[in-house]
């Protein structure tokens, strides 16, 4: 349900569904996309193909994309909606001499899909928990996405790094050091969304 809500709230063309409840085809495609991603994205590669093959039996073949569902994103560019390849929103690589080697991001379909999901979740203030083995680019993807949104003036990111020795007082001081104190002013409501990045380290064998 949250996944469907995320698409409807962030797609500017989704009004074709909200204003026309009889648009059954668009709703069915949206449900398929949400179901595949909401359930299947938590599976490992070993079981992902088996899951997709089994679930495809329960949906109309003509409505499914030609390749794997995870090769596409869904949008209401048409009244009935359509699946589009991640390559349509994959930006071109631009080299910047001001960035270090570890800050450079070479766009791929994986970075495009995870950035897309992250932006959609932030737009509806949905907390994000991103996990995986060390070295898969989680922190880089999050940092790049937040920087892009910051450049657009949509967010003000605040990065906090935690370890086993981080205390609540240190966390408080970090937050307050990034804040500005105002008195006798009425400020607008500030909304926040939490993004957690956790690396799963495998035990070394010798």
PDB file of C-alpha atoms in Angstrom:
ATOM      1  CA  UNK A   1       0.000   0.000   0.000  1.00  0.00           C
ATOM      2  CA  UNK A   2       2.824   2.426   0.860  1.00  0.00           C
ATOM      3  CA  UNK A   3       4.488   1.669  -2.455  1.00  0.00           C
ATOM      4  CA  UNK A   4       1.304   2.426  -4.397  1.00  0.00           C
ATOM      5  CA  UNK A   5       0.832   5.608  -2.385  1.00  0.00           C
ATOM      6  CA  UNK A   6       4.414   6.625  -3.194  1.00  0.00           C
ATOM      7  CA  UNK A   7       3.783   6.397  -6.951  1.00  0.00           C
ATOM      8  CA  UNK A   8       0.414   8.147  -6.854  1.00  0.00           C
ATOM      9  CA  UNK A   9       1.755  11.023  -4.771  1.00  0.00           C
ATOM     10  CA  UNK A  10       4.943  11.647  -6.740  1.00  0.00           C
ATOM     11  CA  UNK A  11       3.838  11.034 -10.339  1.00  0.00           C
ATOM     12  CA  UNK A  12       2.369  14.286 -11.731  1.00  0.00           C
ATOM     13  CA  UNK A  13       0.347  12.306 -14.280  1.00  0.00           C
ATOM     14  CA  UNK A  14      -1.234   9.995 -11.706  1.00  0.00           C
ATOM     15  CA  UNK A  15      -4.370  12.159 -11.643  1.00  0.00           C
ATOM     16  CA  UNK A  16      -5.606  10.082 -14.584  1.00  0.00           C
ATOM     17  CA  UNK A  17      -6.139   7.301 -12.040  1.00  0.00           C
ATOM     18  CA  UNK A  18      -7.303   9.324  -9.068  1.00  0.00           C
ATOM     19  CA  UNK A  19      -9.845  11.181 -11.206  1.00  0.00           C
ATOM     20  CA  UNK A  20     -10.951   8.100 -13.134  1.00  0.00           C
ATOM     21  CA  UNK A  21     -11.397   5.093 -10.824  1.00  0.00           C
ATOM     22  CA  UNK A  22     -12.560   3.033 -13.810  1.00  0.00           C
ATOM     23  CA  UNK A  23      -9.009   3.070 -15.206  1.00  0.00           C
ATOM     24  CA  UNK A  24      -8.580  -0.594 -14.358  1.00  0.00           C
ATOM     25  CA  UNK A  25      -5.604  -1.198 -16.646  1.00  0.00           C
ATOM     26  CA  UNK A  26      -3.505   1.525 -15.025  1.00  0.00           C
ATOM     27  CA  UNK A  27      -4.335   0.314 -11.529  1.00  0.00           C
ATOM     28  CA  UNK A  28      -3.472  -3.291 -12.398  1.00  0.00           C
ATOM     29  CA  UNK A  29      -0.071  -2.322 -13.775  1.00  0.00           C
ATOM     30  CA  UNK A  30       0.605  -0.127 -10.750  1.00  0.00           C
ATOM     31  CA  UNK A  31      -0.300  -2.995  -8.411  1.00  0.00           C
ATOM     32  CA  UNK A  32       1.981  -5.397 -10.309  1.00  0.00           C
ATOM     33  CA  UNK A  33       4.925  -3.007 -10.094  1.00  0.00           C
ATOM     34  CA  UNK A  34       4.332  -2.327  -6.399  1.00  0.00           C
ATOM     35  CA  UNK A  35       3.909  -6.017  -5.550  1.00  0.00           C
ATOM     36  CA  UNK A  36       7.045  -7.137  -7.380  1.00  0.00           C
ATOM     37  CA  UNK A  37       9.194  -4.458  -5.774  1.00  0.00           C
ATOM     38  CA  UNK A  38       7.677  -4.423  -2.288  1.00  0.00           C
ATOM     39  CA  UNK A  39       8.060  -8.189  -1.843  1.00  0.00           C
ATOM     40  CA  UNK A  40      10.765  -9.238  -4.269  1.00  0.00           C
ATOM     41  CA  UNK A  41      13.279  -6.511  -3.474  1.00  0.00           C
ATOM     42  CA  UNK A  42      13.948  -8.103  -0.070  1.00  0.00           C
ATOM     43  CA  UNK A  43      15.008 -11.410  -1.661  1.00  0.00           C
ATOM     44  CA  UNK A  44      18.502 -12.484  -2.617  1.00  0.00           C
ATOM     45  CA  UNK A  45      19.459 -13.060  -6.241  1.00  0.00           C
ATOM     46  CA  UNK A  46      19.215 -16.809  -5.664  1.00  0.00           C
ATOM     47  CA  UNK A  47      15.480 -16.658  -5.020  1.00  0.00           C
ATOM     48  CA  UNK A  48      14.555 -13.547  -7.002  1.00  0.00           C
ATOM     49  CA  UNK A  49      14.261 -15.312 -10.364  1.00  0.00           C
ATOM     50  CA  UNK A  50      12.168 -18.111  -8.870  1.00  0.00           C
ATOM     51  CA  UNK A  51       9.892 -15.591  -7.178  1.00  0.00           C
ATOM     52  CA  UNK A  52       9.381 -13.623 -10.379  1.00  0.00           C
ATOM     53  CA  UNK A  53       8.672 -16.739 -12.460  1.00  0.00           C
ATOM     54  CA  UNK A  54       6.049 -17.900  -9.985  1.00  0.00           C
ATOM     55  CA  UNK A  55       4.320 -14.539  -9.569  1.00  0.00           C
ATOM     56  CA  UNK A  56       4.152 -13.952 -13.334  1.00  0.00           C
ATOM     57  CA  UNK A  57       1.727 -16.873 -13.568  1.00  0.00           C
ATOM     58  CA  UNK A  58      -0.876 -14.849 -11.676  1.00  0.00           C
ATOM     59  CA  UNK A  59      -0.812 -11.715 -13.847  1.00  0.00           C
ATOM     60  CA  UNK A  60      -1.906 -11.131 -17.475  1.00  0.00           C
ATOM     61  CA  UNK A  61       1.017 -11.832 -19.787  1.00  0.00           C
ATOM     62  CA  UNK A  62       0.161  -8.875 -22.057  1.00  0.00           C
ATOM     63  CA  UNK A  63       0.499  -6.442 -19.153  1.00  0.00           C
ATOM     64  CA  UNK A  64       3.929  -7.653 -18.035  1.00  0.00           C
ATOM     65  CA  UNK A  65       7.095  -6.084 -19.462  1.00  0.00           C
ATOM     66  CA  UNK A  66       9.114  -8.148 -21.911  1.00  0.00           C
ATOM     67  CA  UNK A  67      12.092  -8.521 -19.592  1.00  0.00           C
ATOM     68  CA  UNK A  68      12.341  -8.760 -15.816  1.00  0.00           C
ATOM     69  CA  UNK A  69      10.082  -6.412 -13.852  1.00  0.00           C
ATOM     70  CA  UNK A  70      13.183  -5.157 -12.040  1.00  0.00           C
ATOM     71  CA  UNK A  71      14.546  -3.776 -15.311  1.00  0.00           C
ATOM     72  CA  UNK A  72      11.756  -1.171 -15.423  1.00  0.00           C
ATOM     73  CA  UNK A  73      10.107   1.604 -13.470  1.00  0.00           C
ATOM     74  CA  UNK A  74       6.438   2.525 -13.746  1.00  0.00           C
ATOM     75  CA  UNK A  75       4.915   5.893 -14.574  1.00  0.00           C
ATOM     76  CA  UNK A  76       1.631   7.308 -15.851  1.00  0.00           C
ATOM     77  CA  UNK A  77       3.010   8.860 -19.022  1.00  0.00           C
ATOM     78  CA  UNK A  78      -0.049   7.231 -20.599  1.00  0.00           C
ATOM     79  CA  UNK A  79      -3.545   6.921 -19.054  1.00  0.00           C
ATOM     80  CA  UNK A  80      -3.041   3.162 -18.698  1.00  0.00           C
ATOM     81  CA  UNK A  81       0.527   3.634 -17.418  1.00  0.00           C
ATOM     82  CA  UNK A  82       3.647   2.087 -18.872  1.00  0.00           C
ATOM     83  CA  UNK A  83       6.854   0.345 -17.860  1.00  0.00           C
ATOM     84  CA  UNK A  84       9.996   2.184 -18.928  1.00  0.00           C
ATOM     85  CA  UNK A  85      13.592   1.020 -18.785  1.00  0.00           C
ATOM     86  CA  UNK A  86      15.837   2.511 -16.120  1.00  0.00           C
ATOM     87  CA  UNK A  87      18.066   3.676 -18.972  1.00  0.00           C
ATOM     88  CA  UNK A  88      15.535   6.460 -19.680  1.00  0.00           C
ATOM     89  CA  UNK A  89      16.414   8.194 -16.415  1.00  0.00           C
ATOM     90  CA  UNK A  90      20.065   7.146 -16.169  1.00  0.00           C
ATOM     91  CA  UNK A  91      22.142  10.356 -16.282  1.00  0.00           C
ATOM     92  CA  UNK A  92      25.341  10.648 -18.286  1.00  0.00           C
ATOM     93  CA  UNK A  93      28.631  10.500 -16.433  1.00  0.00           C
ATOM     94  CA  UNK A  94      30.282  13.889 -16.004  1.00  0.00           C
ATOM     95  CA  UNK A  95      33.782  14.110 -14.612  1.00  0.00           C
ATOM     96  CA  UNK A  96      34.443  16.753 -11.962  1.00  0.00           C
ATOM     97  CA  UNK A  97      38.001  17.564 -10.957  1.00  0.00           C
ATOM     98  CA  UNK A  98      36.671  18.999  -7.685  1.00  0.00           C
ATOM     99  CA  UNK A  99      35.530  15.556  -6.502  1.00  0.00           C
ATOM    100  CA  UNK A 100      37.761  12.901  -5.028  1.00  0.00           C
ATOM    101  CA  UNK A 101      37.980   9.416  -6.510  1.00  0.00           C
ATOM    102  CA  UNK A 102      35.609   8.058  -3.862  1.00  0.00           C
ATOM    103  CA  UNK A 103      33.024  10.784  -4.573  1.00  0.00           C
ATOM    104  CA  UNK A 104      32.746   9.988  -8.282  1.00  0.00           C
ATOM    105  CA  UNK A 105      29.655   8.020  -9.267  1.00  0.00           C
ATOM    106  CA  UNK A 106      29.455   6.249 -12.607  1.00  0.00           C
ATOM    107  CA  UNK A 107      25.717   5.994 -13.389  1.00  0.00           C
ATOM    108  CA  UNK A 108      24.382   2.494 -13.971  1.00  0.00           C
ATOM    109  CA  UNK A 109      20.916   0.990 -14.027  1.00  0.00           C
ATOM    110  CA  UNK A 110      21.391   0.008 -10.374  1.00  0.00           C
ATOM    111  CA  UNK A 111      22.286   3.530  -9.260  1.00  0.00           C
ATOM    112  CA  UNK A 112      19.367   4.871 -11.309  1.00  0.00           C
ATOM    113  CA  UNK A 113      16.804   2.543  -9.734  1.00  0.00           C
ATOM    114  CA  UNK A 114      17.972   3.031  -6.146  1.00  0.00           C
ATOM    115  CA  UNK A 115      18.193   6.816  -6.546  1.00  0.00           C
ATOM    116  CA  UNK A 116      14.690   6.831  -8.052  1.00  0.00           C
ATOM    117  CA  UNK A 117      13.317   4.832  -5.121  1.00  0.00           C
ATOM    118  CA  UNK A 118      15.110   7.050  -2.649  1.00  0.00           C
ATOM    119  CA  UNK A 119      13.810  10.280  -4.181  1.00  0.00           C
ATOM    120  CA  UNK A 120      10.242   8.952  -4.227  1.00  0.00           C
ATOM    121  CA  UNK A 121      10.473   7.891  -0.580  1.00  0.00           C
ATOM    122  CA  UNK A 122      11.876  11.242   0.513  1.00  0.00           C
ATOM    123  CA  UNK A 123       9.106  13.063  -1.358  1.00  0.00           C
ATOM    124  CA  UNK A 124       6.437  11.395   0.786  1.00  0.00           C
ATOM    125  CA  UNK A 125       8.580  11.527   3.983  1.00  0.00           C
ATOM    126  CA  UNK A 126       8.883   7.752   4.082  1.00  0.00           C
ATOM    127  CA  UNK A 127      11.876   6.519   6.157  1.00  0.00           C
ATOM    128  CA  UNK A 128      14.421   4.451   4.235  1.00  0.00           C
ATOM    129  CA  UNK A 129      16.553   1.555   5.474  1.00  0.00           C
ATOM    130  CA  UNK A 130      19.304   0.678   3.002  1.00  0.00           C
ATOM    131  CA  UNK A 131      21.466  -2.341   3.782  1.00  0.00           C
ATOM    132  CA  UNK A 132      23.861  -4.675   2.013  1.00  0.00           C
ATOM    133  CA  UNK A 133      27.399  -6.004   2.027  1.00  0.00           C
ATOM    134  CA  UNK A 134      30.321  -3.604   2.317  1.00  0.00           C
ATOM    135  CA  UNK A 135      31.483  -1.900  -0.874  1.00  0.00           C
ATOM    136  CA  UNK A 136      28.252  -1.998  -2.893  1.00  0.00           C
ATOM    137  CA  UNK A 137      27.906   1.798  -3.090  1.00  0.00           C
ATOM    138  CA  UNK A 138      25.110   2.399  -0.592  1.00  0.00           C
ATOM    139  CA  UNK A 139      26.633   5.499   0.986  1.00  0.00           C
ATOM    140  CA  UNK A 140      27.673   6.955  -2.372  1.00  0.00           C
ATOM    141  CA  UNK A 141      24.163   6.532  -3.833  1.00  0.00           C
ATOM    142  CA  UNK A 142      22.540   8.151  -0.808  1.00  0.00           C
ATOM    143  CA  UNK A 143      25.056  11.001  -0.707  1.00  0.00           C
ATOM    144  CA  UNK A 144      24.704  11.715  -4.432  1.00  0.00           C
ATOM    145  CA  UNK A 145      20.910  11.631  -4.307  1.00  0.00           C
ATOM    146  CA  UNK A 146      20.788  13.964  -1.305  1.00  0.00           C
ATOM    147  CA  UNK A 147      23.258  16.333  -2.970  1.00  0.00           C
ATOM    148  CA  UNK A 148      21.115  16.451  -6.123  1.00  0.00           C
ATOM    149  CA  UNK A 149      18.003  17.238  -4.076  1.00  0.00           C
ATOM    150  CA  UNK A 150      19.935  19.859  -2.128  1.00  0.00           C
ATOM    151  CA  UNK A 151      21.024  21.572  -5.355  1.00  0.00           C
ATOM    152  CA  UNK A 152      17.346  21.740  -6.347  1.00  0.00           C
ATOM    153  CA  UNK A 153      16.549  23.428  -3.035  1.00  0.00           C
ATOM    154  CA  UNK A 154      14.262  20.600  -1.930  1.00  0.00           C
ATOM    155  CA  UNK A 155      16.072  19.398   1.193  1.00  0.00           C
ATOM    156  CA  UNK A 156      18.710  20.324   3.763  1.00  0.00           C
ATOM    157  CA  UNK A 157      20.615  17.102   4.508  1.00  0.00           C
ATOM    158  CA  UNK A 158      22.203  16.352   7.862  1.00  0.00           C
ATOM    159  CA  UNK A 159      24.522  13.344   7.931  1.00  0.00           C
ATOM    160  CA  UNK A 160      25.143  11.494  11.199  1.00  0.00           C
ATOM    161  CA  UNK A 161      27.679   8.694  11.524  1.00  0.00           C
ATOM    162  CA  UNK A 162      27.216   6.209  14.360  1.00  0.00           C
ATOM    163  CA  UNK A 163      29.518   3.651  15.867  1.00  0.00           C
ATOM    164  CA  UNK A 164      29.382   1.407  18.925  1.00  0.00           C
ATOM    165  CA  UNK A 165      30.867   4.244  20.994  1.00  0.00           C
ATOM    166  CA  UNK A 166      28.500   7.014  19.865  1.00  0.00           C
ATOM    167  CA  UNK A 167      26.576   8.437  22.820  1.00  0.00           C
ATOM    168  CA  UNK A 168      23.237  10.212  22.850  1.00  0.00           C
ATOM    169  CA  UNK A 169      24.997  13.409  23.986  1.00  0.00           C
ATOM    170  CA  UNK A 170      27.332  13.306  20.970  1.00  0.00           C
ATOM    171  CA  UNK A 171      24.332  12.862  18.693  1.00  0.00           C
ATOM    172  CA  UNK A 172      22.576  15.815  20.287  1.00  0.00           C
ATOM    173  CA  UNK A 173      25.651  18.031  19.934  1.00  0.00           C
ATOM    174  CA  UNK A 174      26.040  17.075  16.271  1.00  0.00           C
ATOM    175  CA  UNK A 175      22.433  18.014  15.526  1.00  0.00           C
ATOM    176  CA  UNK A 176      22.581  21.267  17.483  1.00  0.00           C
ATOM    177  CA  UNK A 177      25.843  22.302  15.823  1.00  0.00           C
ATOM    178  CA  UNK A 178      24.049  22.251  12.463  1.00  0.00           C
ATOM    179  CA  UNK A 179      21.088  24.249  13.764  1.00  0.00           C
ATOM    180  CA  UNK A 180      20.551  27.990  14.035  1.00  0.00           C
ATOM    181  CA  UNK A 181      18.923  29.408  17.150  1.00  0.00           C
ATOM    182  CA  UNK A 182      16.024  31.801  16.620  1.00  0.00           C
ATOM    183  CA  UNK A 183      14.013  33.656  19.226  1.00  0.00           C
ATOM    184  CA  UNK A 184      10.663  35.450  18.952  1.00  0.00           C
ATOM    185  CA  UNK A 185      10.134  34.162  15.425  1.00  0.00           C
ATOM    186  CA  UNK A 186       7.370  32.053  13.968  1.00  0.00           C
ATOM    187  CA  UNK A 187       8.901  29.512  11.617  1.00  0.00           C
ATOM    188  CA  UNK A 188       7.095  27.192   9.219  1.00  0.00           C
ATOM    189  CA  UNK A 189       6.770  23.517  10.025  1.00  0.00           C
ATOM    190  CA  UNK A 190       9.876  21.515   9.145  1.00  0.00           C
ATOM    191  CA  UNK A 191       9.400  17.961   7.940  1.00  0.00           C
ATOM    192  CA  UNK A 192      12.134  15.358   8.151  1.00  0.00           C
ATOM    193  CA  UNK A 193      12.753  11.867   6.860  1.00  0.00           C
ATOM    194  CA  UNK A 194      15.213   9.334   8.236  1.00  0.00           C
ATOM    195  CA  UNK A 195      17.570   7.427   5.936  1.00  0.00           C
ATOM    196  CA  UNK A 196      19.568   4.616   7.539  1.00  0.00           C
ATOM    197  CA  UNK A 197      22.526   3.021   5.759  1.00  0.00           C
ATOM    198  CA  UNK A 198      23.831  -0.192   7.301  1.00  0.00           C
ATOM    199  CA  UNK A 199      26.699  -2.311   5.965  1.00  0.00           C
ATOM    200  CA  UNK A 200      26.650  -6.037   6.558  1.00  0.00           C
ATOM    201  CA  UNK A 201      30.219  -7.220   7.034  1.00  0.00           C
ATOM    202  CA  UNK A 202      30.933 -10.866   6.344  1.00  0.00           C
ATOM    203  CA  UNK A 203      33.200 -12.768   8.695  1.00  0.00           C
ATOM    204  CA  UNK A 204      36.678 -13.179   7.297  1.00  0.00           C
ATOM    205  CA  UNK A 205      38.026 -16.701   6.875  1.00  0.00           C
ATOM    206  CA  UNK A 206      41.726 -17.502   7.163  1.00  0.00           C
TER     207      UNK A 206
END
